[in-house]
Short mmCIF file of the C-alpha atoms (twelve columns), coordinates in Angstrom:
data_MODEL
# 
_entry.id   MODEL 
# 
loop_
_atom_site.group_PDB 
_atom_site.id 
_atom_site.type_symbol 
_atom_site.label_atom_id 
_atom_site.label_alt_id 
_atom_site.label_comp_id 
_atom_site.label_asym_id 
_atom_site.label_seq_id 
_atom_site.Cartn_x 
_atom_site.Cartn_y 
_atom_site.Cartn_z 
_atom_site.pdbx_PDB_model_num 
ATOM 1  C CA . UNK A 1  0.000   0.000   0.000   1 
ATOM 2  C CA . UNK A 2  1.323   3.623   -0.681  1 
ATOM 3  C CA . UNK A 3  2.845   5.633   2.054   1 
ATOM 4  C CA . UNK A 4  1.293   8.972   1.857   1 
ATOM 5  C CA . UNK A 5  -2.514  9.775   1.607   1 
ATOM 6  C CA . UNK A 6  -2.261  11.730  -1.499  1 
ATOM 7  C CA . UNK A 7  -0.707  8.583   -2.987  1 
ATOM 8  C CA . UNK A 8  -3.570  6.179   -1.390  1 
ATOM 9  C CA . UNK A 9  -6.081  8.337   -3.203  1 
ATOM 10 C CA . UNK A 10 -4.943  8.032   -6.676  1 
ATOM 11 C CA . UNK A 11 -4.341  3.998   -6.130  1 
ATOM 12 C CA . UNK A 12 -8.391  4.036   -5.057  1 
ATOM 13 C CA . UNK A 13 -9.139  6.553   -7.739  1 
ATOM 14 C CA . UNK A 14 -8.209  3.356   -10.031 1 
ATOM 15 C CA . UNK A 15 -9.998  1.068   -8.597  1 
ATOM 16 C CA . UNK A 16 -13.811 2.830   -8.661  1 
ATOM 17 C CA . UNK A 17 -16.233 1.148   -9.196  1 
ATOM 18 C CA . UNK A 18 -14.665 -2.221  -8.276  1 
ATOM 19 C CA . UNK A 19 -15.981 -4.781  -5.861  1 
ATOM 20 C CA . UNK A 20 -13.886 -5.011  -2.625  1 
ATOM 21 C CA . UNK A 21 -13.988 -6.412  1.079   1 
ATOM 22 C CA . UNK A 22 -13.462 -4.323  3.709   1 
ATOM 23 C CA . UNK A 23 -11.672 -5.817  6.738   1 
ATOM 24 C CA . UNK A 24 -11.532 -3.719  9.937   1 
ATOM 25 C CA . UNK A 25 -10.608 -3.910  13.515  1 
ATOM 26 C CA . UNK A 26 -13.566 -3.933  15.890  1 
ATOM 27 C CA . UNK A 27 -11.655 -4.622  19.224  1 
ATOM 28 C CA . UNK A 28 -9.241  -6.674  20.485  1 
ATOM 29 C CA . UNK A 29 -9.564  -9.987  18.368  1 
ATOM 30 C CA . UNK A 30 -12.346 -9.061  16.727  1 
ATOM 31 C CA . UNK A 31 -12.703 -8.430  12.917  1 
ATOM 32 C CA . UNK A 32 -15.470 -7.212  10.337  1 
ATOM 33 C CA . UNK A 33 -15.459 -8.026  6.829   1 
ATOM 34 C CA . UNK A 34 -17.866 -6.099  4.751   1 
ATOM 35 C CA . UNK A 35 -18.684 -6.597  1.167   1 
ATOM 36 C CA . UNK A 36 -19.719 -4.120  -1.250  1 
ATOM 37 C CA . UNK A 37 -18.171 -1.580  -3.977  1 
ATOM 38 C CA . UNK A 38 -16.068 1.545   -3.884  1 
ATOM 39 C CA . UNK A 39 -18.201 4.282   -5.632  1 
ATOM 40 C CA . UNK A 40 -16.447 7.913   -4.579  1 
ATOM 41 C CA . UNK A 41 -12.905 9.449   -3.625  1 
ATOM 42 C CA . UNK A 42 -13.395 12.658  -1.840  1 
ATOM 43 C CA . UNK A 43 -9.974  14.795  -0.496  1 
ATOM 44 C CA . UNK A 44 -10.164 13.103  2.541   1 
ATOM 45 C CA . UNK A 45 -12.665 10.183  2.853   1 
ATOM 46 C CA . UNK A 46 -13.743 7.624   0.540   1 
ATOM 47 C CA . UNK A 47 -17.065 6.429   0.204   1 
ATOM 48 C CA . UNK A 48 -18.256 2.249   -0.323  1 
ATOM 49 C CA . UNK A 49 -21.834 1.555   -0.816  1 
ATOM 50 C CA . UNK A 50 -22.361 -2.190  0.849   1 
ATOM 51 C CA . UNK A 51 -24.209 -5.339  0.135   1 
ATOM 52 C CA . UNK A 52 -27.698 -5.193  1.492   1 
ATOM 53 C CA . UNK A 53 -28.384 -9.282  1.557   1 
ATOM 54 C CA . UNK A 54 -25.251 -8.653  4.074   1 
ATOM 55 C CA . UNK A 55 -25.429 -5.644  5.637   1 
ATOM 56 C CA . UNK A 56 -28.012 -3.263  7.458   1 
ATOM 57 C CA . UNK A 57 -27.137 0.422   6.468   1 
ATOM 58 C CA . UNK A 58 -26.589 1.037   3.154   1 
ATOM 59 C CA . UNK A 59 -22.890 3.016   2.672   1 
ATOM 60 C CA . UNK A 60 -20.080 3.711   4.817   1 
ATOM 61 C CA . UNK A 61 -17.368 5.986   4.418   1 
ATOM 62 C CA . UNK A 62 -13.406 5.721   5.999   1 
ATOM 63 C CA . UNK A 63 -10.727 8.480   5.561   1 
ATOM 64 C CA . UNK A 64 -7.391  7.676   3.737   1 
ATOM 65 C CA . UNK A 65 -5.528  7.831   7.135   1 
ATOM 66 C CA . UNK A 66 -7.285  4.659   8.584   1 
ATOM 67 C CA . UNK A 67 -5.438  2.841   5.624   1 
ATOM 68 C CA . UNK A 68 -2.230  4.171   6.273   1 
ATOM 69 C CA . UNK A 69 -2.509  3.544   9.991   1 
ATOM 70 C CA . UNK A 70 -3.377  0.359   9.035   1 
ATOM 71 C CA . UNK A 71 -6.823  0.641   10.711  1 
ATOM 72 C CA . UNK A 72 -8.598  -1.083  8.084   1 
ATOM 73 C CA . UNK A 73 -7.399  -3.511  4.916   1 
ATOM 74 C CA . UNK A 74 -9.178  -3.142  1.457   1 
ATOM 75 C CA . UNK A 75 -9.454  -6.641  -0.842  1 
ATOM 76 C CA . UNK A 76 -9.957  -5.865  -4.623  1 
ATOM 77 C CA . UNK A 77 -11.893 -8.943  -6.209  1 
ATOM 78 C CA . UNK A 78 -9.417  -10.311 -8.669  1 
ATOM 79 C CA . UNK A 79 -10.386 -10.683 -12.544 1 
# 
């Protein structure tokens, strides 16, 4: 993953539109893993609308530090 957020943003700017999983850190052990696509890059946040069948709200948004912090892990569905 890039090391500075301007850098993170292009690398997701190339990637709208694609399917991903969203892994984050809920706690101490714990993990989430939320499906769904990546629809906008704003300056600081970037915005995935989820899968309703597995989710119950609709979109949810993290900022490009929580990547570089490591906070959260993106997986791009392979072609």
């Amino acid at each position: 993953m890039p090391t500075t957020l301007m850098a993170i943003k292009q690398s997701l700017d190339s990637h709208l539109g694609e399917n991903l999983v969203v892994v984050a850190q809920a706690g101490r052990k714990k993990v989430t893993r939320r499906k769904g696509r990546l629809t906008k890059t704003y300056r600081a946040v970037f915005v995935v609308d989820l899968d309703q069948d597995q989710n119950n709200f609709e979109r949810v948004s993290y900022s490009y530090t929580d990547l570089l912090t490591k906070n959260i892990e993106l997986e791009f569905d392979e072609m």
